[in-house]
Tab-separated table of C-alpha atoms in Angstrom:
chain	number	residue	atom	x	y	z
X	1298	UNK	CA	183.874	0.918	12.564
X	1299	UNK	CA	185.201	4.725	13.229
X	1300	UNK	CA	186.348	3.938	16.700
X	1301	UNK	CA	187.885	0.878	15.646
X	1302	UNK	CA	189.906	2.502	12.852
X	1303	UNK	CA	191.007	5.155	15.678
X	1304	UNK	CA	192.447	2.017	17.620
X	1305	UNK	CA	194.095	0.622	14.986
X	1306	UNK	CA	196.106	3.822	14.447
X	1307	UNK	CA	196.700	4.180	18.161
X	1308	UNK	CA	198.303	1.015	18.559
X	1309	UNK	CA	200.126	1.442	15.069
X	1310	UNK	CA	201.605	4.051	16.052
X	1311	UNK	CA	204.418	3.590	18.131
X	1312	UNK	CA	205.739	1.193	14.934
X	1313	UNK	CA	204.873	3.803	12.571
X	1314	UNK	CA	206.523	6.728	14.238
X	1315	UNK	CA	209.977	5.004	13.592
X	1316	UNK	CA	212.271	6.946	11.612
X	1317	UNK	CA	212.919	4.357	9.331
X	1318	UNK	CA	208.855	4.574	8.730
X	1319	UNK	CA	207.662	8.369	8.381
X	1320	UNK	CA	206.323	7.957	4.863
X	1321	UNK	CA	204.662	5.453	6.247
X	1322	UNK	CA	202.580	7.679	8.520
X	1323	UNK	CA	202.414	10.476	6.392
X	1324	UNK	CA	199.972	7.496	4.340
X	1325	UNK	CA	198.609	6.892	7.202
X	1326	UNK	CA	197.268	10.249	8.276
X	1327	UNK	CA	196.548	11.249	4.795
X	1328	UNK	CA	194.357	8.366	4.739
X	1329	UNK	CA	192.212	9.410	8.609
X	1330	UNK	CA	191.877	12.359	6.126
X	1331	UNK	CA	190.332	11.583	3.084
X	1332	UNK	CA	187.893	8.676	5.476
X	1333	UNK	CA	186.836	11.278	7.685
X	1334	UNK	CA	186.135	14.180	4.972
X	1335	UNK	CA	183.964	10.836	3.010
X	1336	UNK	CA	182.460	9.736	5.978
X	1337	UNK	CA	181.050	13.170	7.259
X	1338	UNK	CA	179.834	14.131	3.540
X	1339	UNK	CA	178.470	11.717	3.147
X	1340	UNK	CA	175.291	11.516	5.914
X	1341	UNK	CA	172.348	13.183	4.636
X	1342	UNK	CA	171.133	15.875	5.331
X	1343	UNK	CA	167.122	15.699	7.051
X	1344	UNK	CA	165.099	18.988	7.347
X	1345	UNK	CA	162.255	19.243	9.056
X	1346	UNK	CA	159.079	21.453	10.054
X	1347	UNK	CA	155.158	22.430	9.926
X	1348	UNK	CA	153.698	23.590	7.068
X	1349	UNK	CA	150.164	25.175	6.652
X	1350	UNK	CA	148.018	24.941	3.745
X	1351	UNK	CA	145.451	28.048	4.039
X	1352	UNK	CA	142.872	26.309	1.195
X	1353	UNK	CA	142.076	23.612	4.265
X	1354	UNK	CA	143.258	26.098	7.136
X	1355	UNK	CA	145.560	22.689	8.672
X	1356	UNK	CA	149.296	22.478	10.022
X	1357	UNK	CA	151.339	19.603	9.519
X	1358	UNK	CA	154.586	17.940	9.168
X	1359	UNK	CA	157.220	18.030	6.259
X	1360	UNK	CA	160.147	16.275	6.031
X	1361	UNK	CA	163.110	17.191	3.603
X	1362	UNK	CA	165.484	14.637	3.257
X	1363	UNK	CA	168.685	15.360	0.554
X	1364	UNK	CA	170.842	12.261	-0.126
X	1365	UNK	CA	174.282	12.206	-0.503
X	1366	UNK	CA	174.436	12.107	-3.962
X	1367	UNK	CA	171.763	15.358	-4.048
X	1368	UNK	CA	168.160	13.444	-4.419
X	1369	UNK	CA	165.508	15.124	-2.512
X	1370	UNK	CA	162.588	12.995	-0.951
X	1371	UNK	CA	159.641	15.080	0.878
X	1372	UNK	CA	157.729	12.975	3.900
X	1373	UNK	CA	154.262	14.177	4.985
X	1374	UNK	CA	153.857	11.985	7.790
X	1375	UNK	CA	150.427	13.411	9.272
X	1376	UNK	CA	149.251	12.950	5.911
X	1377	UNK	CA	150.701	9.366	4.621
X	1378	UNK	CA	152.347	10.531	1.825
X	1379	UNK	CA	155.540	10.823	0.285
X	1380	UNK	CA	157.800	11.324	-2.640
X	1381	UNK	CA	160.551	13.038	-4.446
X	1382	UNK	CA	161.345	16.381	-5.563
X	1383	UNK	CA	162.845	16.675	-9.528
X	1384	UNK	CA	164.615	19.915	-9.910
X	1385	UNK	CA	163.818	22.736	-11.976
X	1386	UNK	CA	165.933	25.681	-12.013
X	1387	UNK	CA	166.955	27.788	-9.722
X	1388	UNK	CA	165.839	31.617	-10.302
X	1389	UNK	CA	168.047	34.746	-9.642
X	1390	UNK	CA	167.329	35.112	-6.681
X	1391	UNK	CA	168.267	31.606	-4.980
X	1392	UNK	CA	164.770	29.553	-5.222
X	1393	UNK	CA	164.852	26.607	-5.906
X	1394	UNK	CA	162.080	24.958	-8.093
X	1395	UNK	CA	161.032	20.956	-8.187
X	1396	UNK	CA	158.070	19.272	-9.366
X	1397	UNK	CA	156.579	17.264	-6.526
X	1398	UNK	CA	156.720	13.285	-7.720
X	1399	UNK	CA	154.263	11.658	-4.551
X	1400	UNK	CA	155.686	8.196	-4.601
X	1401	UNK	CA	153.544	6.708	-1.591
X	1402	UNK	CA	150.270	7.435	-0.723
X	1403	UNK	CA	148.489	9.182	-3.542
X	1404	UNK	CA	145.414	8.695	-2.835
X	1405	UNK	CA	145.898	11.420	0.073
X	1406	UNK	CA	148.027	13.738	-1.184
X	1407	UNK	CA	147.819	15.591	-4.604
X	1408	UNK	CA	150.613	14.539	-7.374
X	1409	UNK	CA	152.513	17.288	-9.408
X	1410	UNK	CA	152.887	20.236	-7.576
X	1411	UNK	CA	155.365	22.881	-7.998
X	1412	UNK	CA	157.730	23.143	-4.793
X	1413	UNK	CA	159.764	26.230	-4.232
X	1414	UNK	CA	162.599	25.701	-1.338
X	1415	UNK	CA	164.870	28.764	-0.298
X	1416	UNK	CA	167.989	28.432	2.299
X	1417	UNK	CA	167.354	31.560	4.582
X	1418	UNK	CA	171.137	31.073	5.751
X	1419	UNK	CA	174.513	30.723	4.540
X	1420	UNK	CA	174.939	27.537	7.052
X	1421	UNK	CA	172.019	25.938	5.808
X	1422	UNK	CA	170.270	25.067	8.982
X	1423	UNK	CA	167.020	26.282	7.374
X	1424	UNK	CA	164.884	26.309	4.230
X	1425	UNK	CA	161.661	28.148	3.395
X	1426	UNK	CA	159.343	25.944	1.613
X	1427	UNK	CA	156.504	26.557	-0.430
X	1428	UNK	CA	154.183	24.255	-2.639
X	1429	UNK	CA	151.881	25.375	-4.938
X	1430	UNK	CA	149.234	23.638	-8.392
X	1431	UNK	CA	149.697	27.418	-9.802
X	1432	UNK	CA	150.548	30.802	-9.104
X	1433	UNK	CA	147.292	32.642	-9.025
X	1434	UNK	CA	146.972	34.195	-5.507
X	1435	UNK	CA	143.877	31.519	-4.621
X	1436	UNK	CA	145.485	28.839	-5.076
X	1437	UNK	CA	143.758	26.544	-2.734
X	1438	UNK	CA	146.621	23.807	-2.846
X	1439	UNK	CA	149.289	26.199	-1.172
X	1440	UNK	CA	151.428	24.866	1.320
X	1441	UNK	CA	153.760	27.416	3.176
X	1442	UNK	CA	156.376	26.899	6.183
X	1443	UNK	CA	160.072	26.867	7.363
X	1444	UNK	CA	162.436	23.528	7.611
X	1445	UNK	CA	164.658	23.581	10.185
X	1446	UNK	CA	168.273	21.020	9.771
X	1447	UNK	CA	167.728	18.048	11.887
X	1448	UNK	CA	171.031	18.240	14.442
X	1449	UNK	CA	172.372	14.459	15.203
């Protein structure tokens, strides 16, 4: 769609660039900028990485998707479960707290864990992931790892 849009722009420039059509040219350029910004901002952000669960001494893949409408989705493909993260709060240090709701594969994963996300850099290319049932040091459900922004 975008290439077709650019092709039409190139074909129309000869007509539009005439002195009598400069206002039309300004409107077309503005439309292109709005379209480009909307297209680029509409992309989901996908983070992937390995997380480690000490209680079972196991490492597995986690995929975090942040949709363009700011929904947080989590997928554990190795464990055959996935769900959504409901935002709870952000603390003073920038940790984002979520309540995990497993919607697929509940027989494989524990539902209702607290999930904490912390962006490790200003560009938000790396996020620290922690999931736990309680804040106790011996929480066997505690899972930690770093997820990295998937580049297309």
